[in-house]
Amino acid sequence: MLKTIAGMKDILPSEISQWHYVEKICMEVFKNFNYKEIRTPILEMTALFKRGVGETTDIVEKEMYTFEDRDKTSLSLRPEGTAPVVRAYIQNKLFNDQPVTKLYYMGEMYRHERPQKGRYRAFHQIGAEYFGATSPLADAEIISLISEILNRLDIKSYVFYINTIGCQECRPKYKEALKNYFSNHFDNLCEHCQKRLDTNPLRVLDCKNSKCKEIAESSPIIIDYVCDTCKTHHEELIKLVDFIKIPYKIDYRIVRGLDYYVRTTFEVKEEGGILGAQNTILGGGRYNGLVSQLDGPETEAIGFAIGVERLLYLLENISNSEYIDYVVIPLGKEQIDMAFKIATSLRIKGFSVDIDPRSGSLKSQMRWANKLGAKSVILIGENELKNSSYIEKNMETSEQKVCSINDVLN
Ligand SMILES: [Zn+2]
Ligand SMILES: [Zn+2]
């Protein structure tokens, strides 16, 4: 028997209503904030991710599904959503939509990660990118939008962790200070951090190793090193965030992995204990250089992405509210024609309707109607057909009434 590829799974009809629910709420919130959806292909040139995510990142080095096209071009399944959206923004000259471009996406991403619980190699992200705004208003809007999504999904106990990581001007000074500090603790750092201390000391700050964590707790903090522009940006953002009254903490250790981030970075964590130690729900931040790096005009942007599978895990208690308006039950073969006519007429009027194609016993048809969550069933027997009528039974109250077939067909 053929099966899905390891680490990939089907989303079954019994789960789909939760997906629709999350997608619907996100789409409503995006609309409230005037974001437009963009859909990009799942397959892109490998070069896009090498340049847009970074050749030395784990994602590009180890996790992409990469293969050759028939003409030998190297292609990759998208491992994340930002690089394709930036590519589309440049290729379609969306930057001409002045002054800003606000885009969101929902879709499947692919990473060949080591299989572990709750991690899939084909997973879904919902994210947004806000291009062309340097003002902290854009950062505050993104944060407000995310909190609105979480609120409407009724996710409790979430906390934003907000930081600034400076810019190309001021960050080198901070990196230098970090390097000095960590060098004094070199022997106690994990092997990985020892290696990256020279190239990217910021990454030591988000190492999960407990010793590294402990050392990082007393390290220099970024806010003491940022330039005036970055400092003002951060302060203005916090003022705006105070206004929307969301739970947040300033955390100078939220650095995010990638070099193109500037100023604002943030993460949202679930602190009600549902997710355990790995409790980050989503992350995002402001970036520049990415658009120009991919041959577009110099543009600052801010974005975020949520892992949908993780989000659904937080919603597991949402009841499956599947239902159908009518199940039409022909009591014999002679009534099938009429059942089809009535069902068609109700469907055209906008009701959800199904017919049991087996025309089996009444008992088994009623059982099936129950399983579908039918609000009402329509029974058509020999006598009813003779009188041009049918019986409508309300499944909740068990009330029955006789209705005229002509009424429903017109
Ligand atoms: Zn700066
Ligand atoms: Zn470490």
CSV table of C-alpha atoms and ligand atoms in Angstrom, one decimal:
chain,number,residue,atom,x,y,z
A,1,MET,CA,0.0,0.0,0.0
A,2,LEU,CA,1.3,3.4,-0.9
A,3,LYS,CA,1.5,5.9,2.0
A,4,THR,CA,2.3,9.6,2.6
A,5,ILE,CA,6.0,10.5,2.7
A,6,ALA,CA,7.5,10.3,6.3
A,7,GLY,CA,6.7,13.4,8.3
A,8,MET,CA,3.8,14.3,6.1
A,9,LYS,CA,0.1,13.8,6.8
A,10,ASP,CA,-3.3,14.1,5.4
A,11,ILE,CA,-5.8,16.6,6.9
A,12,LEU,CA,-8.9,14.5,7.1
A,13,PRO,CA,-12.5,15.7,6.8
A,14,SER,CA,-13.0,15.1,10.5
A,15,GLU,CA,-10.3,17.8,11.2
A,16,ILE,CA,-11.0,20.2,8.5
A,17,SER,CA,-13.6,22.4,10.3
A,18,GLN,CA,-10.9,23.5,12.7
A,19,TRP,CA,-8.7,24.5,9.8
A,20,HIS,CA,-11.5,26.4,8.2
A,21,TYR,CA,-12.3,28.1,11.5
A,22,VAL,CA,-8.7,29.3,11.9
A,23,GLU,CA,-8.4,30.4,8.3
A,24,LYS,CA,-11.7,32.3,8.5
A,25,ILE,CA,-10.8,34.2,11.6
A,26,CYS,CA,-7.3,35.1,10.2
A,27,MET,CA,-8.9,36.3,6.9
A,28,GLU,CA,-11.3,38.5,8.8
A,29,VAL,CA,-8.6,40.1,10.9
A,30,PHE,CA,-6.4,40.6,7.9
A,31,LYS,CA,-9.3,42.4,6.3
A,32,ASN,CA,-9.8,44.6,9.4
A,33,PHE,CA,-6.1,45.6,9.0
A,34,ASN,CA,-6.3,46.0,5.2
A,35,TYR,CA,-4.0,43.2,4.2
A,36,LYS,CA,-4.5,41.5,0.8
A,37,GLU,CA,-3.8,37.9,0.2
A,38,ILE,CA,-1.0,36.7,-2.0
A,39,ARG,CA,-0.6,33.1,-3.3
A,40,THR,CA,2.8,32.2,-4.6
A,41,PRO,CA,3.9,28.8,-6.1
A,42,ILE,CA,5.1,26.1,-3.7
A,43,LEU,CA,8.1,25.5,-5.9
A,44,GLU,CA,10.8,28.2,-6.4
A,45,MET,CA,14.3,28.4,-7.7
A,46,THR,CA,16.7,27.2,-5.0
A,47,ALA,CA,18.7,30.4,-5.6
A,48,LEU,CA,15.8,32.4,-4.0
A,49,PHE,CA,16.2,30.6,-0.7
A,50,LYS,CA,20.0,30.6,-0.8
A,51,ARG,CA,19.9,34.4,-1.2
A,52,GLY,CA,16.7,35.2,0.7
A,53,VAL,CA,17.0,32.9,3.7
A,54,GLY,CA,20.8,32.5,3.8
A,55,GLU,CA,23.2,29.9,2.5
A,56,THR,CA,24.6,29.0,5.9
A,57,THR,CA,21.2,28.7,7.7
A,58,ASP,CA,20.1,25.3,8.9
A,59,ILE,CA,17.0,25.7,6.7
A,60,VAL,CA,19.0,26.0,3.5
A,61,GLU,CA,21.9,23.8,4.4
A,62,LYS,CA,20.1,20.8,5.7
A,63,GLU,CA,16.3,21.1,5.5
A,64,MET,CA,15.2,22.0,2.0
A,65,TYR,CA,13.6,19.5,-0.4
A,66,THR,CA,15.8,20.4,-3.4
A,67,PHE,CA,15.9,18.6,-6.8
A,68,GLU,CA,16.8,19.3,-10.4
A,69,ASP,CA,14.2,20.3,-13.0
A,70,ARG,CA,14.4,18.6,-16.4
A,71,ASP,CA,16.6,21.4,-17.6
A,72,LYS,CA,18.9,20.9,-14.6
A,73,THR,CA,17.7,24.1,-12.8
A,74,SER,CA,17.9,23.6,-9.1
A,75,LEU,CA,14.4,23.9,-7.6
A,76,SER,CA,13.2,23.8,-3.9
A,77,LEU,CA,9.9,23.4,-2.2
A,78,ARG,CA,9.4,26.5,-0.2
A,79,PRO,CA,10.7,26.1,3.4
A,80,GLU,CA,9.2,29.4,4.5
A,81,GLY,CA,6.9,32.2,3.2
A,82,THR,CA,8.8,35.4,3.3
A,83,ALA,CA,11.4,34.9,0.5
A,84,PRO,CA,8.7,33.9,-2.0
A,85,VAL,CA,6.5,36.9,-1.0
A,86,VAL,CA,9.5,39.3,-1.4
A,87,ARG,CA,10.3,37.7,-4.8
A,88,ALA,CA,6.7,38.3,-5.9
A,89,TYR,CA,6.7,41.9,-4.5
A,90,ILE,CA,9.7,42.7,-6.6
A,91,GLN,CA,8.8,40.7,-9.8
A,92,ASN,CA,5.3,42.2,-10.0
A,93,LYS,CA,6.5,45.7,-9.0
A,94,LEU,CA,4.0,45.8,-6.1
A,95,PHE,CA,6.2,48.5,-4.7
A,96,ASN,CA,4.5,50.8,-7.1
A,97,ASP,CA,1.4,50.6,-4.9
A,98,GLN,CA,2.6,53.5,-2.9
A,99,PRO,CA,3.0,54.3,-0.1
A,100,VAL,CA,2.9,50.8,1.5
A,101,THR,CA,2.1,47.2,0.5
A,102,LYS,CA,0.4,44.9,3.1
A,103,LEU,CA,0.3,41.2,2.1
A,104,TYR,CA,-0.7,38.0,3.8
A,105,TYR,CA,-0.3,34.3,2.9
A,106,MET,CA,-1.5,31.0,4.1
A,107,GLY,CA,0.0,27.8,2.8
A,108,GLU,CA,2.1,24.7,3.1
A,109,MET,CA,5.8,24.8,3.7
A,110,TYR,CA,8.3,21.9,3.5
A,111,ARG,CA,11.4,21.2,5.7
A,112,HIS,CA,13.2,17.9,5.9
A,113,GLU,CA,13.7,18.1,9.7
A,114,ARG,CA,14.3,15.2,12.0
A,115,PRO,CA,10.9,13.7,12.8
A,116,GLN,CA,9.7,14.5,16.3
A,117,LYS,CA,6.3,14.8,18.0
A,118,GLY,CA,4.2,17.6,16.6
A,119,ARG,CA,6.7,18.5,13.9
A,120,TYR,CA,5.9,17.8,10.3
A,121,ARG,CA,7.9,18.0,7.2
A,122,ALA,CA,4.9,19.4,5.4
A,123,PHE,CA,3.4,22.1,7.6
A,124,HIS,CA,1.3,25.2,7.3
A,125,GLN,CA,2.0,28.8,8.0
A,126,ILE,CA,-0.1,31.9,8.1
A,127,GLY,CA,2.0,35.0,7.8
A,128,ALA,CA,2.1,38.7,6.7
A,129,GLU,CA,4.6,41.1,5.4
A,130,TYR,CA,4.2,44.9,5.6
A,131,PHE,CA,6.4,46.6,3.0
A,132,GLY,CA,7.5,50.2,2.8
A,133,ALA,CA,6.9,51.6,6.3
A,134,THR,CA,9.8,52.7,8.5
A,135,SER,CA,7.5,54.0,11.2
A,136,PRO,CA,7.0,52.1,14.5
A,137,LEU,CA,3.3,52.3,13.7
A,138,ALA,CA,3.8,49.4,11.3
A,139,ASP,CA,5.4,47.3,14.1
A,140,ALA,CA,2.5,48.2,16.4
A,141,GLU,CA,0.0,47.3,13.8
A,142,ILE,CA,1.5,43.9,13.2
A,143,ILE,CA,1.5,43.2,17.0
A,144,SER,CA,-2.0,44.5,17.3
A,145,LEU,CA,-3.1,42.2,14.4
A,146,ILE,CA,-1.5,39.1,15.9
A,147,SER,CA,-3.1,39.8,19.3
A,148,GLU,CA,-6.5,40.2,17.6
A,149,ILE,CA,-6.1,36.8,15.9
A,150,LEU,CA,-5.2,35.2,19.2
A,151,ASN,CA,-8.0,36.9,21.0
A,152,ARG,CA,-10.6,35.9,18.4
A,153,LEU,CA,-9.4,32.3,18.5
A,154,ASP,CA,-9.8,32.6,22.3
A,155,ILE,CA,-6.2,31.6,23.0
A,156,LYS,CA,-5.5,32.4,26.6
A,157,SER,CA,-2.2,33.1,28.5
A,158,TYR,CA,-0.2,34.3,25.6
A,159,VAL,CA,2.6,36.9,26.1
A,160,PHE,CA,4.5,39.0,23.6
A,161,TYR,CA,8.2,39.3,24.1
A,162,ILE,CA,9.4,42.4,22.3
A,163,ASN,CA,13.0,43.5,21.7
A,164,THR,CA,15.1,45.7,19.5
A,165,ILE,CA,18.2,44.3,18.0
A,166,GLY,CA,19.5,47.6,16.6
A,167,CYS,CA,20.6,48.2,13.1
A,168,GLN,CA,23.7,47.8,10.9
A,169,GLU,CA,25.1,51.0,12.5
A,170,CYS,CA,24.8,50.0,16.2
A,171,ARG,CA,24.6,46.2,16.2
A,172,PRO,CA,28.4,45.6,15.5
A,173,LYS,CA,29.2,47.4,18.8
A,174,TYR,CA,26.9,45.1,20.6
A,175,LYS,CA,28.2,42.0,18.9
A,176,GLU,CA,31.7,43.0,19.9
A,177,ALA,CA,30.6,43.4,23.6
A,178,LEU,CA,28.8,40.0,23.5
A,179,LYS,CA,31.9,38.4,21.9
A,180,ASN,CA,34.1,39.8,24.7
A,181,TYR,CA,31.7,38.7,27.4
A,182,PHE,CA,31.2,35.1,26.1
A,183,SER,CA,34.9,34.7,25.4
A,184,ASN,CA,35.4,35.0,29.2
A,185,HIS,CA,33.0,32.0,29.6
A,186,PHE,CA,34.3,30.1,26.5
A,187,ASP,CA,34.9,26.8,28.2
A,188,ASN,CA,31.4,26.6,29.6
A,189,LEU,CA,29.6,27.2,26.3
A,190,CYS,CA,28.3,24.4,24.3
A,191,GLU,CA,30.3,23.2,21.3
A,192,HIS,CA,27.9,24.8,18.8
A,193,CYS,CA,28.1,28.2,20.5
A,194,GLN,CA,31.9,28.0,20.8
A,195,LYS,CA,31.9,27.6,17.0
A,196,ARG,CA,29.5,30.5,16.2
A,197,LEU,CA,30.9,32.9,18.8
A,198,ASP,CA,33.1,34.6,16.2
A,199,THR,CA,30.6,34.7,13.4
A,200,ASN,CA,27.3,35.3,15.1
A,201,PRO,CA,27.5,35.8,18.9
A,202,LEU,CA,23.8,36.9,18.9
A,203,ARG,CA,22.8,33.3,18.3
A,204,VAL,CA,24.4,32.3,21.7
A,205,LEU,CA,21.5,34.3,23.3
A,206,ASP,CA,18.9,31.9,22.0
A,207,CYS,CA,20.8,28.7,22.5
A,208,LYS,CA,18.6,26.1,24.3
A,209,ASN,CA,21.6,24.6,26.2
A,210,SER,CA,21.0,25.2,29.9
A,211,LYS,CA,24.6,26.3,30.6
A,212,CYS,CA,24.6,28.7,27.7
A,213,LYS,CA,21.3,30.0,28.9
A,214,GLU,CA,22.7,30.6,32.4
A,215,ILE,CA,25.7,32.5,31.0
A,216,ALA,CA,23.5,34.5,28.7
A,217,GLU,CA,21.5,35.8,31.6
A,218,SER,CA,24.2,38.2,32.7
A,219,SER,CA,25.4,39.2,29.3
A,220,PRO,CA,25.4,42.8,28.1
A,221,ILE,CA,22.0,43.9,26.9
A,222,ILE,CA,21.3,45.5,23.5
A,223,ILE,CA,19.5,48.5,24.7
A,224,ASP,CA,22.7,49.9,26.2
A,225,TYR,CA,24.3,49.8,22.8
A,226,VAL,CA,21.6,50.9,20.3
A,227,CYS,CA,21.8,54.2,18.4
A,228,ASP,CA,19.4,57.0,18.9
A,229,THR,CA,17.2,56.1,15.9
A,230,CYS,CA,16.8,52.5,17.1
A,231,LYS,CA,16.2,53.7,20.7
A,232,THR,CA,13.5,56.1,19.7
A,233,HIS,CA,11.9,53.6,17.4
A,234,HIS,CA,11.7,51.1,20.3
A,235,GLU,CA,10.3,53.6,22.7
A,236,GLU,CA,7.6,54.8,20.3
A,237,LEU,CA,6.6,51.2,19.6
A,238,ILE,CA,6.3,50.5,23.3
A,239,LYS,CA,4.1,53.6,23.7
A,240,LEU,CA,1.8,52.3,20.9
A,241,VAL,CA,1.7,48.8,22.3
A,242,ASP,CA,0.8,50.2,25.8
A,243,PHE,CA,-2.3,51.7,24.1
A,244,ILE,CA,-3.6,48.4,22.8
A,245,LYS,CA,-3.3,46.7,26.2
A,246,ILE,CA,-1.8,43.4,25.3
A,247,PRO,CA,0.2,41.2,27.6
A,248,TYR,CA,3.9,41.9,26.8
A,249,LYS,CA,7.4,41.9,28.3
A,250,ILE,CA,10.5,43.6,26.9
A,251,ASP,CA,13.1,40.9,26.5
A,252,TYR,CA,16.5,41.9,25.3
A,253,ARG,CA,17.3,38.3,24.4
A,254,ILE,CA,14.8,37.8,21.6
A,255,VAL,CA,17.2,38.1,18.7
A,256,ARG,CA,15.7,35.9,15.9
A,257,GLY,CA,18.2,33.9,13.8
A,258,LEU,CA,18.6,35.9,10.6
A,259,ASP,CA,21.0,38.7,10.0
A,260,TYR,CA,18.6,40.9,8.0
A,261,TYR,CA,16.5,41.8,11.0
A,262,VAL,CA,16.7,45.4,12.2
A,263,ARG,CA,15.3,47.0,15.3
A,264,THR,CA,12.0,45.3,16.3
A,265,THR,CA,12.0,41.5,16.9
A,266,PHE,CA,9.3,39.7,18.8
A,267,GLU,CA,8.0,36.3,19.8
A,268,VAL,CA,4.7,35.2,21.3
A,269,LYS,CA,4.7,32.5,23.9
A,270,GLU,CA,1.9,30.4,25.4
A,271,GLU,CA,2.3,30.5,29.2
A,272,GLY,CA,-0.6,28.4,30.3
A,273,GLY,CA,1.5,25.3,30.2
A,274,ILE,CA,-0.3,23.7,27.2
A,275,LEU,CA,2.8,23.6,25.0
A,276,GLY,CA,5.3,22.8,27.7
A,277,ALA,CA,8.9,24.0,27.3
A,278,GLN,CA,8.7,24.6,23.6
A,279,ASN,CA,6.1,27.2,24.0
A,280,THR,CA,6.8,29.8,21.3
A,281,ILE,CA,3.7,30.2,19.1
A,282,LEU,CA,5.1,32.6,16.6
A,283,GLY,CA,7.8,35.1,15.8
A,284,GLY,CA,8.5,38.0,13.6
A,285,GLY,CA,10.4,41.2,13.2
A,286,ARG,CA,11.4,44.1,11.1
A,287,TYR,CA,13.9,43.5,8.3
A,288,ASN,CA,15.7,45.5,5.7
A,289,GLY,CA,18.1,44.5,3.0
A,290,LEU,CA,16.1,41.5,2.0
A,291,VAL,CA,14.2,43.3,-0.8
A,292,SER,CA,17.4,44.9,-2.2
A,293,GLN,CA,19.3,41.6,-1.7
A,294,LEU,CA,16.8,40.0,-4.1
A,295,ASP,CA,17.3,42.9,-6.6
A,296,GLY,CA,14.4,45.1,-5.5
A,297,PRO,CA,14.5,48.7,-4.3
A,298,GLU,CA,15.8,49.5,-0.8
A,299,THR,CA,12.7,48.7,1.3
A,300,GLU,CA,12.1,48.2,5.0
A,301,ALA,CA,9.5,45.6,5.9
A,302,ILE,CA,8.1,43.9,9.0
A,303,GLY,CA,6.5,40.5,9.1
A,304,PHE,CA,5.6,37.4,11.1
A,305,ALA,CA,4.5,33.8,10.6
A,306,ILE,CA,2.4,31.4,12.7
A,307,GLY,CA,2.7,27.7,12.5
A,308,VAL,CA,-0.9,26.6,12.0
A,309,GLU,CA,-0.4,23.0,13.4
A,310,ARG,CA,0.9,24.5,16.6
A,311,LEU,CA,-2.0,27.0,16.7
A,312,LEU,CA,-4.5,24.1,16.2
A,313,TYR,CA,-2.9,22.3,19.1
A,314,LEU,CA,-3.9,25.2,21.3
A,315,LEU,CA,-7.5,25.0,20.1
A,316,GLU,CA,-8.0,21.3,20.5
A,317,ASN,CA,-11.1,21.7,22.6
A,318,ILE,CA,-13.1,23.5,20.0
A,319,SER,CA,-16.0,21.3,19.2
A,320,ASN,CA,-16.5,19.9,15.7
A,321,SER,CA,-19.6,21.9,14.7
A,322,GLU,CA,-20.4,19.9,11.5
A,323,TYR,CA,-24.0,19.9,10.5
A,324,ILE,CA,-26.2,19.6,7.5
A,325,ASP,CA,-29.6,21.2,7.0
A,326,TYR,CA,-31.6,18.3,5.5
A,327,VAL,CA,-31.2,14.6,4.8
A,328,VAL,CA,-33.9,13.5,2.3
A,329,ILE,CA,-35.1,9.9,2.8
A,330,PRO,CA,-36.9,8.1,0.0
A,331,LEU,CA,-38.6,5.2,1.7
A,332,GLY,CA,-38.6,3.1,-1.5
A,333,LYS,CA,-37.1,3.1,-5.0
A,334,GLU,CA,-40.2,4.7,-6.4
A,335,GLN,CA,-39.5,7.9,-4.4
A,336,ILE,CA,-35.9,8.4,-5.5
A,337,ASP,CA,-36.9,10.7,-8.4
A,338,MET,CA,-38.9,12.9,-6.0
A,339,ALA,CA,-36.1,12.9,-3.4
A,340,PHE,CA,-33.7,14.1,-6.0
A,341,LYS,CA,-36.0,16.9,-7.1
A,342,ILE,CA,-36.7,18.1,-3.6
A,343,ALA,CA,-32.9,17.9,-2.7
A,344,THR,CA,-32.0,19.9,-5.8
A,345,SER,CA,-34.6,22.5,-5.1
A,346,LEU,CA,-33.4,23.0,-1.5
A,347,ARG,CA,-29.7,23.1,-2.6
A,348,ILE,CA,-30.5,25.8,-5.1
A,349,LYS,CA,-32.2,27.8,-2.2
A,350,GLY,CA,-28.9,27.5,-0.3
A,351,PHE,CA,-29.5,24.7,2.1
A,352,SER,CA,-27.0,21.8,2.7
A,353,VAL,CA,-28.7,18.6,1.7
A,354,ASP,CA,-27.8,15.0,1.2
A,355,ILE,CA,-29.7,11.8,0.1
A,356,ASP,CA,-28.8,8.3,1.1
A,357,PRO,CA,-28.1,6.6,-2.2
A,358,ARG,CA,-28.8,3.1,-0.9
A,359,SER,CA,-32.5,3.8,-0.1
A,360,GLY,CA,-32.0,1.2,2.7
A,361,SER,CA,-34.2,0.7,5.7
A,362,LEU,CA,-35.7,3.8,7.5
A,363,LYS,CA,-33.7,2.9,10.6
A,364,SER,CA,-30.4,2.9,8.9
A,365,GLN,CA,-31.2,6.1,7.0
A,366,MET,CA,-32.1,7.8,10.2
A,367,ARG,CA,-28.9,6.6,11.8
A,368,TRP,CA,-27.0,8.1,8.9
A,369,ALA,CA,-28.9,11.4,9.2
A,370,ASN,CA,-27.9,11.6,12.9
A,371,LYS,CA,-24.3,10.9,12.1
A,372,LEU,CA,-24.3,13.8,9.6
A,373,GLY,CA,-25.8,16.1,12.2
A,374,ALA,CA,-28.9,16.7,10.1
A,375,LYS,CA,-31.1,19.4,11.5
A,376,SER,CA,-34.2,17.9,9.8
A,377,VAL,CA,-35.0,14.9,7.7
A,378,ILE,CA,-37.5,14.8,4.8
A,379,LEU,CA,-39.4,11.5,4.5
A,380,ILE,CA,-41.1,10.6,1.3
A,381,GLY,CA,-43.2,7.4,1.3
A,382,GLU,CA,-45.7,5.9,-1.1
A,383,ASN,CA,-48.7,7.7,0.5
A,384,GLU,CA,-46.9,11.0,0.6
A,385,LEU,CA,-46.0,10.8,-3.0
A,386,LYS,CA,-49.6,10.1,-3.9
A,387,ASN,CA,-50.7,13.2,-2.1
A,388,SER,CA,-47.8,15.4,-3.4
A,389,SER,CA,-46.6,15.8,0.1
A,390,TYR,CA,-43.7,14.8,2.4
A,391,ILE,CA,-43.0,14.7,6.1
A,392,GLU,CA,-40.4,17.0,7.6
A,393,LYS,CA,-39.1,15.9,11.0
A,394,ASN,CA,-37.1,18.2,13.2
A,395,MET,CA,-34.3,16.1,14.6
A,396,GLU,CA,-33.9,18.1,17.7
A,397,THR,CA,-37.5,18.4,18.8
A,398,SER,CA,-38.8,15.3,17.0
A,399,GLU,CA,-41.7,17.5,15.8
A,400,GLN,CA,-43.2,16.4,12.5
A,401,LYS,CA,-45.2,18.3,9.9
A,402,VAL,CA,-46.7,17.5,6.5
A,403,CYS,CA,-45.5,19.8,3.8
A,404,SER,CA,-46.6,20.3,0.2
A,405,ILE,CA,-44.1,19.1,-2.5
A,406,ASN,CA,-45.3,21.9,-4.8
A,407,ASP,CA,-44.3,24.5,-2.2
A,408,VAL,CA,-40.8,23.3,-2.0
A,409,LEU,CA,-40.3,22.8,-5.7
A,410,ASN,CA,-41.5,26.4,-6.5
B,1,ZN,ZN,20.7,51.5,15.3
B,2,ZN,ZN,25.0,27.0,23.3
